[in-house]
Amino acid sequence: MKYLPWALGSVAGLMLQLSTASAIPITFTANLSGANEVPAVVSPGTGLATVILDPTAQTLQVNATFSGLTSPDQAAHIHC
């Protein structure tokens, strides 16, 4: 019984650390290239996409830049 307060304190501390760790925004990056397609395609177009997931704000921010496209960009989509 004398270990119960210590054990409860330890569990509470771990839970606090876990909740804090999950609140950190997570950044994903992707190099966009025809070579990354399946099957691969030959294209002069390239790009870079950055996605920031913020669990605290419950937001997903997407930024993408393209270059070398042979026609105007018309659509984009995200696979989750």
JSON list of C-alpha atoms in Angstrom, two decimals:
[
{"chain": "A", "resi": 1, "resn": "MET", "atom": "CA", "xyz": [0.00, 0.00, 0.00]},
{"chain": "A", "resi": 2, "resn": "LYS", "atom": "CA", "xyz": [2.86, 2.41, 0.65]},
{"chain": "A", "resi": 3, "resn": "TYR", "atom": "CA", "xyz": [3.83, 2.14, -3.04]},
{"chain": "A", "resi": 4, "resn": "LEU", "atom": "CA", "xyz": [0.36, 3.12, -4.31]},
{"chain": "A", "resi": 5, "resn": "PRO", "atom": "CA", "xyz": [0.90, 6.92, -4.25]},
{"chain": "A", "resi": 6, "resn": "TRP", "atom": "CA", "xyz": [4.27, 6.49, -5.99]},
{"chain": "A", "resi": 7, "resn": "ALA", "atom": "CA", "xyz": [2.76, 4.20, -8.63]},
{"chain": "A", "resi": 8, "resn": "LEU", "atom": "CA", "xyz": [-0.16, 6.57, -9.25]},
{"chain": "A", "resi": 9, "resn": "GLY", "atom": "CA", "xyz": [2.24, 9.49, -9.54]},
{"chain": "A", "resi": 10, "resn": "SER", "atom": "CA", "xyz": [4.35, 7.59, -12.05]},
{"chain": "A", "resi": 11, "resn": "VAL", "atom": "CA", "xyz": [1.33, 6.67, -14.17]},
{"chain": "A", "resi": 12, "resn": "ALA", "atom": "CA", "xyz": [0.07, 10.27, -14.09]},
{"chain": "A", "resi": 13, "resn": "GLY", "atom": "CA", "xyz": [3.51, 11.50, -15.14]},
{"chain": "A", "resi": 14, "resn": "LEU", "atom": "CA", "xyz": [3.66, 9.08, -18.06]},
{"chain": "A", "resi": 15, "resn": "MET", "atom": "CA", "xyz": [0.17, 10.06, -19.20]},
{"chain": "A", "resi": 16, "resn": "LEU", "atom": "CA", "xyz": [1.13, 13.74, -19.08]},
{"chain": "A", "resi": 17, "resn": "GLN", "atom": "CA", "xyz": [4.23, 13.08, -21.18]},
{"chain": "A", "resi": 18, "resn": "LEU", "atom": "CA", "xyz": [2.25, 11.08, -23.73]},
{"chain": "A", "resi": 19, "resn": "SER", "atom": "CA", "xyz": [-0.39, 13.78, -24.11]},
{"chain": "A", "resi": 20, "resn": "THR", "atom": "CA", "xyz": [2.31, 16.43, -24.52]},
{"chain": "A", "resi": 21, "resn": "ALA", "atom": "CA", "xyz": [4.19, 14.40, -27.11]},
{"chain": "A", "resi": 22, "resn": "SER", "atom": "CA", "xyz": [1.09, 13.88, -29.23]},
{"chain": "A", "resi": 23, "resn": "ALA", "atom": "CA", "xyz": [0.43, 17.64, -29.27]},
{"chain": "A", "resi": 24, "resn": "ILE", "atom": "CA", "xyz": [3.54, 18.37, -31.35]},
{"chain": "A", "resi": 25, "resn": "PRO", "atom": "CA", "xyz": [2.75, 19.17, -35.01]},
{"chain": "A", "resi": 26, "resn": "ILE", "atom": "CA", "xyz": [4.07, 16.53, -37.42]},
{"chain": "A", "resi": 27, "resn": "THR", "atom": "CA", "xyz": [5.60, 17.59, -40.75]},
{"chain": "A", "resi": 28, "resn": "PHE", "atom": "CA", "xyz": [5.62, 15.35, -43.82]},
{"chain": "A", "resi": 29, "resn": "THR", "atom": "CA", "xyz": [7.41, 16.16, -47.08]},
{"chain": "A", "resi": 30, "resn": "ALA", "atom": "CA", "xyz": [7.19, 14.54, -50.49]},
{"chain": "A", "resi": 31, "resn": "ASN", "atom": "CA", "xyz": [9.24, 15.01, -53.63]},
{"chain": "A", "resi": 32, "resn": "LEU", "atom": "CA", "xyz": [6.87, 14.90, -56.59]},
{"chain": "A", "resi": 33, "resn": "SER", "atom": "CA", "xyz": [8.25, 13.24, -59.69]},
{"chain": "A", "resi": 34, "resn": "GLY", "atom": "CA", "xyz": [7.03, 11.04, -62.51]},
{"chain": "A", "resi": 35, "resn": "ALA", "atom": "CA", "xyz": [9.64, 8.50, -61.42]},
{"chain": "A", "resi": 36, "resn": "ASN", "atom": "CA", "xyz": [7.73, 8.12, -58.12]},
{"chain": "A", "resi": 37, "resn": "GLU", "atom": "CA", "xyz": [4.57, 7.00, -59.92]},
{"chain": "A", "resi": 38, "resn": "VAL", "atom": "CA", "xyz": [3.63, 3.33, -60.25]},
{"chain": "A", "resi": 39, "resn": "PRO", "atom": "CA", "xyz": [4.29, 2.58, -63.02]},
{"chain": "A", "resi": 40, "resn": "ALA", "atom": "CA", "xyz": [6.92, 5.29, -63.47]},
{"chain": "A", "resi": 41, "resn": "VAL", "atom": "CA", "xyz": [6.26, 7.90, -66.16]},
{"chain": "A", "resi": 42, "resn": "VAL", "atom": "CA", "xyz": [8.62, 10.21, -68.02]},
{"chain": "A", "resi": 43, "resn": "SER", "atom": "CA", "xyz": [7.71, 13.82, -67.24]},
{"chain": "A", "resi": 44, "resn": "PRO", "atom": "CA", "xyz": [9.62, 17.08, -66.98]},
{"chain": "A", "resi": 45, "resn": "GLY", "atom": "CA", "xyz": [7.28, 18.10, -64.15]},
{"chain": "A", "resi": 46, "resn": "THR", "atom": "CA", "xyz": [8.54, 18.05, -60.58]},
{"chain": "A", "resi": 47, "resn": "GLY", "atom": "CA", "xyz": [7.33, 19.40, -57.28]},
{"chain": "A", "resi": 48, "resn": "LEU", "atom": "CA", "xyz": [7.58, 19.47, -53.54]},
{"chain": "A", "resi": 49, "resn": "ALA", "atom": "CA", "xyz": [4.71, 19.02, -51.09]},
{"chain": "A", "resi": 50, "resn": "THR", "atom": "CA", "xyz": [4.76, 19.77, -47.38]},
{"chain": "A", "resi": 51, "resn": "VAL", "atom": "CA", "xyz": [1.96, 18.64, -45.08]},
{"chain": "A", "resi": 52, "resn": "ILE", "atom": "CA", "xyz": [1.72, 19.73, -41.43]},
{"chain": "A", "resi": 53, "resn": "LEU", "atom": "CA", "xyz": [-0.63, 17.80, -39.15]},
{"chain": "A", "resi": 54, "resn": "ASP", "atom": "CA", "xyz": [-1.47, 19.63, -35.92]},
{"chain": "A", "resi": 55, "resn": "PRO", "atom": "CA", "xyz": [-3.35, 17.28, -33.55]},
{"chain": "A", "resi": 56, "resn": "THR", "atom": "CA", "xyz": [-4.02, 20.03, -31.01]},
{"chain": "A", "resi": 57, "resn": "ALA", "atom": "CA", "xyz": [-5.60, 22.44, -33.49]},
{"chain": "A", "resi": 58, "resn": "GLN", "atom": "CA", "xyz": [-7.04, 19.50, -35.47]},
{"chain": "A", "resi": 59, "resn": "THR", "atom": "CA", "xyz": [-5.75, 21.00, -38.71]},
{"chain": "A", "resi": 60, "resn": "LEU", "atom": "CA", "xyz": [-3.96, 19.75, -41.80]},
{"chain": "A", "resi": 61, "resn": "GLN", "atom": "CA", "xyz": [-1.96, 22.34, -43.76]},
{"chain": "A", "resi": 62, "resn": "VAL", "atom": "CA", "xyz": [-0.87, 21.44, -47.30]},
{"chain": "A", "resi": 63, "resn": "ASN", "atom": "CA", "xyz": [1.60, 23.41, -49.42]},
{"chain": "A", "resi": 64, "resn": "ALA", "atom": "CA", "xyz": [2.71, 22.22, -52.84]},
{"chain": "A", "resi": 65, "resn": "THR", "atom": "CA", "xyz": [4.87, 23.81, -55.51]},
{"chain": "A", "resi": 66, "resn": "PHE", "atom": "CA", "xyz": [5.29, 22.57, -59.07]},
{"chain": "A", "resi": 67, "resn": "SER", "atom": "CA", "xyz": [7.64, 23.31, -61.95]},
{"chain": "A", "resi": 68, "resn": "GLY", "atom": "CA", "xyz": [8.25, 22.00, -65.44]},
{"chain": "A", "resi": 69, "resn": "LEU", "atom": "CA", "xyz": [4.59, 21.20, -66.11]},
{"chain": "A", "resi": 70, "resn": "THR", "atom": "CA", "xyz": [3.65, 20.92, -69.80]},
{"chain": "A", "resi": 71, "resn": "SER", "atom": "CA", "xyz": [0.12, 22.24, -69.14]},
{"chain": "A", "resi": 72, "resn": "PRO", "atom": "CA", "xyz": [-1.63, 24.22, -66.38]},
{"chain": "A", "resi": 73, "resn": "ASP", "atom": "CA", "xyz": [-2.32, 22.34, -63.16]},
{"chain": "A", "resi": 74, "resn": "GLN", "atom": "CA", "xyz": [-6.01, 21.45, -62.90]},
{"chain": "A", "resi": 75, "resn": "ALA", "atom": "CA", "xyz": [-6.48, 19.18, -59.90]},
{"chain": "A", "resi": 76, "resn": "ALA", "atom": "CA", "xyz": [-4.76, 17.56, -56.96]},
{"chain": "A", "resi": 77, "resn": "HIS", "atom": "CA", "xyz": [-5.72, 15.02, -54.34]},
{"chain": "A", "resi": 78, "resn": "ILE", "atom": "CA", "xyz": [-4.41, 13.55, -51.11]},
{"chain": "A", "resi": 79, "resn": "HIS", "atom": "CA", "xyz": [-4.32, 9.87, -50.19]},
{"chain": "A", "resi": 80, "resn": "CYS", "atom": "CA", "xyz": [-5.03, 9.27, -46.52]}
]
